[in-house]
CSV table of C-alpha atoms and ligand atoms in Angstrom, one decimal:
chain,number,residue,atom,x,y,z
N,1,MET,CA,-9.0,9.0,-3.8
N,2,ILE,CA,-11.0,9.5,-7.3
N,3,ASP,CA,-14.2,7.4,-8.0
N,4,ASP,CA,-14.2,4.7,-10.6
N,5,GLY,CA,-16.2,6.8,-13.1
N,6,GLU,CA,-13.4,9.7,-13.1
N,7,ARG,CA,-10.6,6.9,-13.0
N,8,LEU,CA,-12.5,5.5,-16.1
N,9,ALA,CA,-12.6,9.1,-17.9
N,10,ARG,CA,-8.8,9.6,-16.9
N,11,THR,CA,-8.0,6.3,-18.4
N,12,GLY,CA,-10.1,6.9,-21.6
N,13,ILE,CA,-11.6,3.3,-21.3
N,14,VAL,CA,-15.2,3.0,-21.8
N,15,PRO,CA,-16.0,-0.5,-20.4
N,16,ARG,CA,-18.3,-2.8,-22.1
N,17,ASN,CA,-18.9,-5.1,-19.5
N,18,ASP,CA,-18.1,-5.9,-16.0
N,19,VAL,CA,-14.7,-7.6,-16.7
N,20,ASP,CA,-13.5,-4.4,-18.6
N,21,ARG,CA,-14.6,-2.5,-15.5
N,22,ALA,CA,-12.7,-4.7,-13.1
N,23,LEU,CA,-9.7,-4.4,-15.3
N,24,ALA,CA,-9.7,-1.0,-16.0
N,25,THR,CA,-10.4,0.3,-12.3
N,26,ARG,CA,-7.6,-1.9,-11.0
N,27,PHE,CA,-4.8,0.2,-9.9
N,28,SER,CA,-2.0,0.1,-7.2
N,29,VAL,CA,-3.5,1.3,-3.9
N,30,ARG,CA,-1.1,2.9,-1.6
N,31,ARG,CA,-3.3,3.6,1.3
N,32,PHE,CA,-5.9,1.2,2.8
N,33,ARG,CA,-8.8,1.6,5.6
N,34,PRO,CA,-8.3,-0.5,8.5
N,35,ASP,CA,-11.4,-2.7,8.3
N,36,PRO,CA,-10.6,-6.0,6.9
N,37,PRO,CA,-12.4,-8.1,4.3
N,38,PRO,CA,-14.0,-11.2,5.4
N,39,GLU,CA,-11.9,-14.3,5.7
N,40,ASP,CA,-14.4,-16.2,3.9
N,41,LEU,CA,-14.3,-13.4,0.8
N,42,VAL,CA,-10.5,-13.8,0.7
N,43,GLY,CA,-10.7,-17.4,0.5
N,44,HIS,CA,-13.2,-17.1,-2.5
N,45,ILE,CA,-11.2,-14.7,-4.0
N,46,LEU,CA,-8.2,-16.9,-4.1
N,47,ARG,CA,-10.1,-20.1,-5.3
N,48,VAL,CA,-11.5,-17.8,-8.3
N,49,ALA,CA,-7.9,-16.8,-9.0
N,50,GLN,CA,-6.9,-20.3,-9.0
N,51,ARG,CA,-8.6,-21.0,-12.1
N,52,ALA,CA,-5.5,-18.9,-13.9
N,53,PRO,CA,-4.0,-21.1,-16.6
N,54,SER,CA,-0.6,-22.6,-16.2
N,55,GLY,CA,1.4,-24.7,-18.6
N,56,THR,CA,0.1,-28.6,-18.3
N,57,ASN,CA,-2.1,-27.5,-15.3
N,58,MET,CA,1.1,-27.3,-13.0
N,59,GLN,CA,-0.4,-24.4,-10.9
N,60,PRO,CA,3.1,-23.1,-9.9
N,61,TRP,CA,2.1,-20.7,-7.3
N,62,HIS,CA,1.5,-20.7,-3.5
N,63,ALA,CA,0.0,-17.6,-1.5
N,64,HIS,CA,0.4,-16.9,2.3
N,65,VAL,CA,-2.5,-15.0,3.6
N,66,VAL,CA,-1.2,-12.9,6.6
N,67,ALA,CA,-3.4,-11.0,9.1
N,68,GLY,CA,-3.7,-10.2,12.8
N,69,ALA,CA,-0.7,-10.6,15.0
N,70,THR,CA,1.2,-12.3,12.1
N,71,ARG,CA,0.9,-9.5,9.8
N,72,ALA,CA,2.1,-7.2,12.7
N,73,ARG,CA,5.1,-9.2,13.6
N,74,LEU,CA,5.9,-9.6,9.6
N,75,SER,CA,5.6,-5.8,9.1
N,76,ALA,CA,7.9,-5.2,12.2
N,77,ALA,CA,10.5,-7.5,10.9
N,78,LEU,CA,10.3,-6.0,7.4
N,79,ARG,CA,10.5,-2.4,8.6
N,80,ALA,CA,13.9,-3.3,10.5
N,81,ALA,CA,15.1,-5.2,7.3
N,82,HIS,CA,14.5,-2.3,5.5
N,83,GLU,CA,16.7,-0.2,7.6
N,84,VAL,CA,19.6,-2.4,6.8
N,85,PRO,CA,19.3,-3.2,3.2
N,86,SER,CA,23.0,-4.4,2.8
N,87,GLU,CA,22.3,-7.5,4.8
N,88,HIS,CA,19.7,-8.7,2.3
N,89,ARG,CA,19.8,-9.8,-1.2
N,90,GLN,CA,17.5,-9.8,-4.1
N,91,PRO,CA,16.5,-13.5,-4.9
N,92,TYR,CA,15.8,-13.0,-8.5
N,93,ALA,CA,16.2,-10.2,-11.0
N,94,TYR,CA,13.1,-8.5,-11.5
N,95,TYR,CA,14.7,-5.4,-13.4
N,96,PRO,CA,17.6,-5.2,-15.6
N,97,PRO,CA,21.0,-4.2,-14.0
N,98,GLU,CA,20.5,-0.8,-15.9
N,99,PHE,CA,17.3,0.8,-17.1
N,100,PHE,CA,16.9,2.1,-20.7
N,101,GLU,CA,14.3,3.5,-22.8
N,102,PRO,CA,11.5,3.7,-23.0
N,103,TYR,CA,11.3,1.8,-19.8
N,104,LEU,CA,13.5,4.5,-18.0
N,105,SER,CA,10.9,7.3,-18.7
N,106,ARG,CA,8.0,5.3,-17.9
N,107,ARG,CA,9.3,4.2,-14.4
N,108,ARG,CA,10.5,7.7,-13.7
N,109,LYS,CA,7.1,9.2,-14.9
N,110,VAL,CA,5.2,7.2,-12.5
N,111,GLY,CA,7.7,7.5,-9.7
N,112,TRP,CA,7.5,11.4,-9.8
N,113,ASP,CA,3.8,11.6,-10.4
N,114,LEU,CA,3.5,9.4,-7.1
N,115,TYR,CA,5.7,11.8,-5.2
N,116,GLY,CA,4.0,14.7,-6.7
N,117,LEU,CA,0.8,13.8,-5.2
N,118,LEU,CA,2.6,13.1,-2.0
N,119,GLY,CA,4.4,16.7,-2.0
N,120,ILE,CA,7.8,14.9,-2.1
N,121,ALA,CA,10.2,16.9,-4.2
N,122,ARG,CA,13.4,15.8,-5.7
N,123,GLY,CA,16.1,15.4,-3.2
N,124,GLU,CA,13.8,14.5,-0.4
N,125,SER,CA,15.5,11.3,0.1
N,126,ALA,CA,14.4,10.5,3.7
N,127,ARG,CA,10.5,11.3,2.7
N,128,MET,CA,11.2,8.8,-0.4
N,129,HIS,CA,12.4,6.2,2.1
N,130,ALA,CA,9.6,6.6,4.4
N,131,GLN,CA,7.2,6.4,1.5
N,132,HIS,CA,8.9,3.1,0.2
N,133,ALA,CA,9.0,1.9,3.9
N,134,ARG,CA,5.1,2.0,3.8
N,135,ASN,CA,5.5,-1.1,1.6
N,136,PHE,CA,6.2,-3.0,4.7
N,137,ASP,CA,3.1,-2.1,6.4
N,138,PHE,CA,0.9,-3.4,3.4
N,139,PHE,CA,0.3,0.1,3.0
N,140,ASP,CA,-2.0,-0.2,6.1
N,141,ALA,CA,-3.9,-2.9,4.6
N,142,PRO,CA,-5.4,-5.3,7.2
N,143,VAL,CA,-4.6,-8.3,4.9
N,144,GLY,CA,-1.4,-9.3,3.4
N,145,LEU,CA,-0.4,-11.8,0.7
N,146,VAL,CA,3.0,-13.4,0.2
N,147,PHE,CA,3.4,-15.4,-3.0
N,148,THR,CA,6.0,-18.0,-3.4
N,149,ILE,CA,7.2,-20.4,-6.3
N,150,ASP,CA,9.0,-23.6,-6.0
N,151,GLN,CA,12.6,-22.5,-7.1
N,152,ARG,CA,13.2,-25.4,-9.2
N,153,LEU,CA,10.7,-24.3,-11.9
N,154,ALA,CA,11.6,-22.7,-15.0
N,155,ILE,CA,10.9,-19.4,-16.5
N,156,GLY,CA,7.4,-20.6,-18.1
N,157,SER,CA,6.1,-21.2,-14.5
N,158,TRP,CA,6.8,-17.4,-13.5
N,159,LEU,CA,4.5,-16.6,-16.6
N,160,ASP,CA,2.0,-18.8,-15.0
N,161,HIS,CA,2.6,-17.2,-11.6
N,162,GLY,CA,2.2,-13.7,-12.9
N,163,MET,CA,-1.4,-14.9,-14.3
N,164,PHE,CA,-2.4,-16.2,-10.7
N,165,LEU,CA,-1.3,-12.6,-9.4
N,166,GLN,CA,-3.4,-10.6,-11.8
N,167,SER,CA,-6.3,-12.9,-11.4
N,168,VAL,CA,-6.2,-12.4,-7.9
N,169,MET,CA,-6.2,-8.4,-8.2
N,170,ILE,CA,-9.1,-8.6,-10.5
N,171,ALA,CA,-11.1,-11.1,-8.6
N,172,ALA,CA,-10.6,-8.7,-5.8
N,173,ARG,CA,-11.7,-5.8,-7.9
N,174,GLY,CA,-15.0,-7.7,-8.6
N,175,HIS,CA,-15.8,-7.8,-5.0
N,176,GLY,CA,-15.0,-4.0,-4.3
N,177,LEU,CA,-11.6,-4.5,-3.0
N,178,HIS,CA,-8.3,-3.3,-3.9
N,179,THR,CA,-4.8,-4.5,-4.1
N,180,CYS,CA,-1.1,-3.5,-4.6
N,181,PRO,CA,1.7,-5.9,-5.7
N,182,GLN,CA,4.7,-5.6,-3.9
N,183,ALA,CA,8.1,-6.7,-5.2
N,184,ALA,CA,9.7,-4.7,-2.5
N,185,PHE,CA,9.3,-7.8,-0.3
N,186,ALA,CA,11.5,-10.2,-2.3
N,187,PRO,CA,15.0,-8.9,-0.7
N,188,PHE,CA,13.7,-9.3,2.6
N,189,HIS,CA,12.9,-13.2,2.2
N,190,ARG,CA,14.7,-14.4,5.1
N,191,PRO,CA,12.8,-12.7,7.8
N,192,ILE,CA,9.7,-13.6,5.7
N,193,ARG,CA,10.8,-17.1,5.8
N,194,GLU,CA,11.4,-17.1,9.3
N,195,ILE,CA,8.0,-15.9,10.2
N,196,LEU,CA,6.1,-17.7,7.8
N,197,ALA,CA,7.9,-20.8,7.8
N,198,ILE,CA,8.6,-21.0,4.1
N,199,PRO,CA,11.0,-23.5,3.0
N,200,GLU,CA,14.3,-22.6,1.3
N,201,THR,CA,12.9,-24.6,-1.8
N,202,GLU,CA,10.4,-21.7,-2.3
N,203,THR,CA,11.4,-18.2,-3.9
N,204,VAL,CA,9.5,-15.4,-2.4
N,205,VAL,CA,8.1,-13.7,-5.5
N,206,CYS,CA,6.5,-10.7,-4.0
N,207,GLY,CA,3.9,-9.4,-1.5
N,208,MET,CA,0.5,-8.0,-2.2
N,209,ALA,CA,-1.7,-5.7,-0.1
N,210,LEU,CA,-5.4,-6.4,-0.1
N,211,GLY,CA,-8.4,-4.4,1.5
N,212,TYR,CA,-10.5,-1.6,1.0
N,213,ALA,CA,-9.0,1.8,-0.5
N,214,ASP,CA,-8.7,4.8,1.7
N,215,GLU,CA,-10.8,7.2,-0.5
N,216,ASN,CA,-9.2,10.4,1.1
N,217,ALA,CA,-5.5,9.4,0.4
N,218,PRO,CA,-3.8,11.6,-2.1
N,219,GLU,CA,-1.6,8.7,-3.3
N,220,ASN,CA,-4.8,7.0,-4.5
N,221,ARG,CA,-5.5,9.8,-6.8
N,222,LEU,CA,-2.6,8.4,-9.1
N,223,VAL,CA,-3.6,7.2,-12.3
N,224,SER,CA,-0.8,5.7,-14.1
N,225,GLU,CA,-0.4,6.3,-17.8
N,226,ARG,CA,-0.2,3.8,-20.5
N,227,ALA,CA,1.8,3.8,-24.0
N,228,PRO,CA,-0.6,4.4,-27.0
N,229,LEU,CA,-1.8,1.2,-28.4
N,230,ASP,CA,0.4,1.6,-31.5
N,231,GLU,CA,3.8,1.5,-29.3
N,232,VAL,CA,2.9,-2.1,-28.1
N,233,VAL,CA,0.7,-3.6,-30.4
N,234,THR,CA,1.3,-4.4,-34.0
N,235,PHE,CA,-1.8,-5.4,-36.2
N,236,HIS,CA,-0.8,-7.6,-39.2
N,237,ARG,CA,-3.5,-7.3,-41.7
A,1,FMN,C1,5.0,-7.7,-9.6
A,1,FMN,C2,4.8,-6.4,-9.4
A,1,FMN,C3,5.4,-5.6,-8.2
A,1,FMN,C4,5.2,-4.3,-7.6
A,1,FMN,N1,5.8,-4.0,-6.7
A,1,FMN,C5,5.6,-2.7,-6.1
A,1,FMN,C6,6.1,-2.3,-5.1
A,1,FMN,O1,6.8,-3.2,-4.4
A,1,FMN,N2,5.5,-1.2,-4.3
A,1,FMN,C7,5.0,-0.4,-4.9
A,1,FMN,O2,4.2,0.5,-4.4
A,1,FMN,N3,4.2,-0.8,-6.3
A,1,FMN,C8,4.6,-2.0,-6.8
A,1,FMN,N4,4.1,-2.3,-7.9
A,1,FMN,C9,3.1,-1.5,-8.7
A,1,FMN,C10,3.5,-0.7,-9.9
A,1,FMN,O3,4.3,0.4,-9.6
A,1,FMN,C11,2.4,-0.4,-10.8
A,1,FMN,O4,1.6,-1.6,-11.2
A,1,FMN,C12,2.6,0.4,-11.9
A,1,FMN,O5,3.2,1.7,-11.7
A,1,FMN,C13,1.3,0.6,-12.9
A,1,FMN,O6,0.3,1.1,-11.9
A,1,FMN,P1,-1.0,0.9,-11.6
A,1,FMN,O7,-0.9,-0.7,-10.9
A,1,FMN,O8,-1.5,1.8,-10.4
A,1,FMN,O9,-1.8,0.5,-12.9
A,1,FMN,C14,4.2,-3.6,-8.4
A,1,FMN,C15,3.8,-4.1,-9.7
A,1,FMN,C16,3.9,-5.4,-10.1
A,1,FMN,C17,3.1,-5.9,-11.2
């Protein structure tokens, strides 16, 4: 892994305060150490994250914290489900049916950058499959989170839910923890529902790995790129 200083240098961001630092040093960690964060700290992070805003204060989110034997059982069920994807169905459209520019290039770039660090070459589909399967072990994180939303809610509540997700990730960062949000979980909502007793009225939005980053892992050296500001921001003067 690269340390926060090198990560900041690679992003080109000079933090001006601790909030800047938490935001700019968050990244998707894909290999965690086995030591678990204290449960009290996980609860604290979720309590702080719950200060996220939401339209008319509806707070349209629910988080399941999964550790210990339940996490092991969930991972085993997800690994098995991932081997028979045709039996599972994405519950909501996270991506468009076809990718187009500029999103297609950005998506390809981060994918190949990750595979490059892992020494996975084009065409090595078994190794790509195995890397994708690591999602279901929460990338070895000792704590996993599963986020759900009431299926009757509208798109606005999904915005709110996203703010909750980012708040969890930033609050975690403030305590030296790292995360990886995981939409890979969504298609496998059936086994997730069974193990976590999630009612049919809730949609599984995503999972999230939470823990301490493995500092020696090549995959944690990835610094994903961002578009130049003028591509995504228009200042009207
Ligand atoms: C809602 C959401 C779902 C994601 N799902 C996955 C996933 O299933 N597996 C994974 O490895 N990364 C996943 N990511 C991480 C993205 O690939 C990552 O955020 C993006 O490449 C930018 O990199 P960074 O998070 O390191 O800045 C997800 C990110 C978001 C916001």
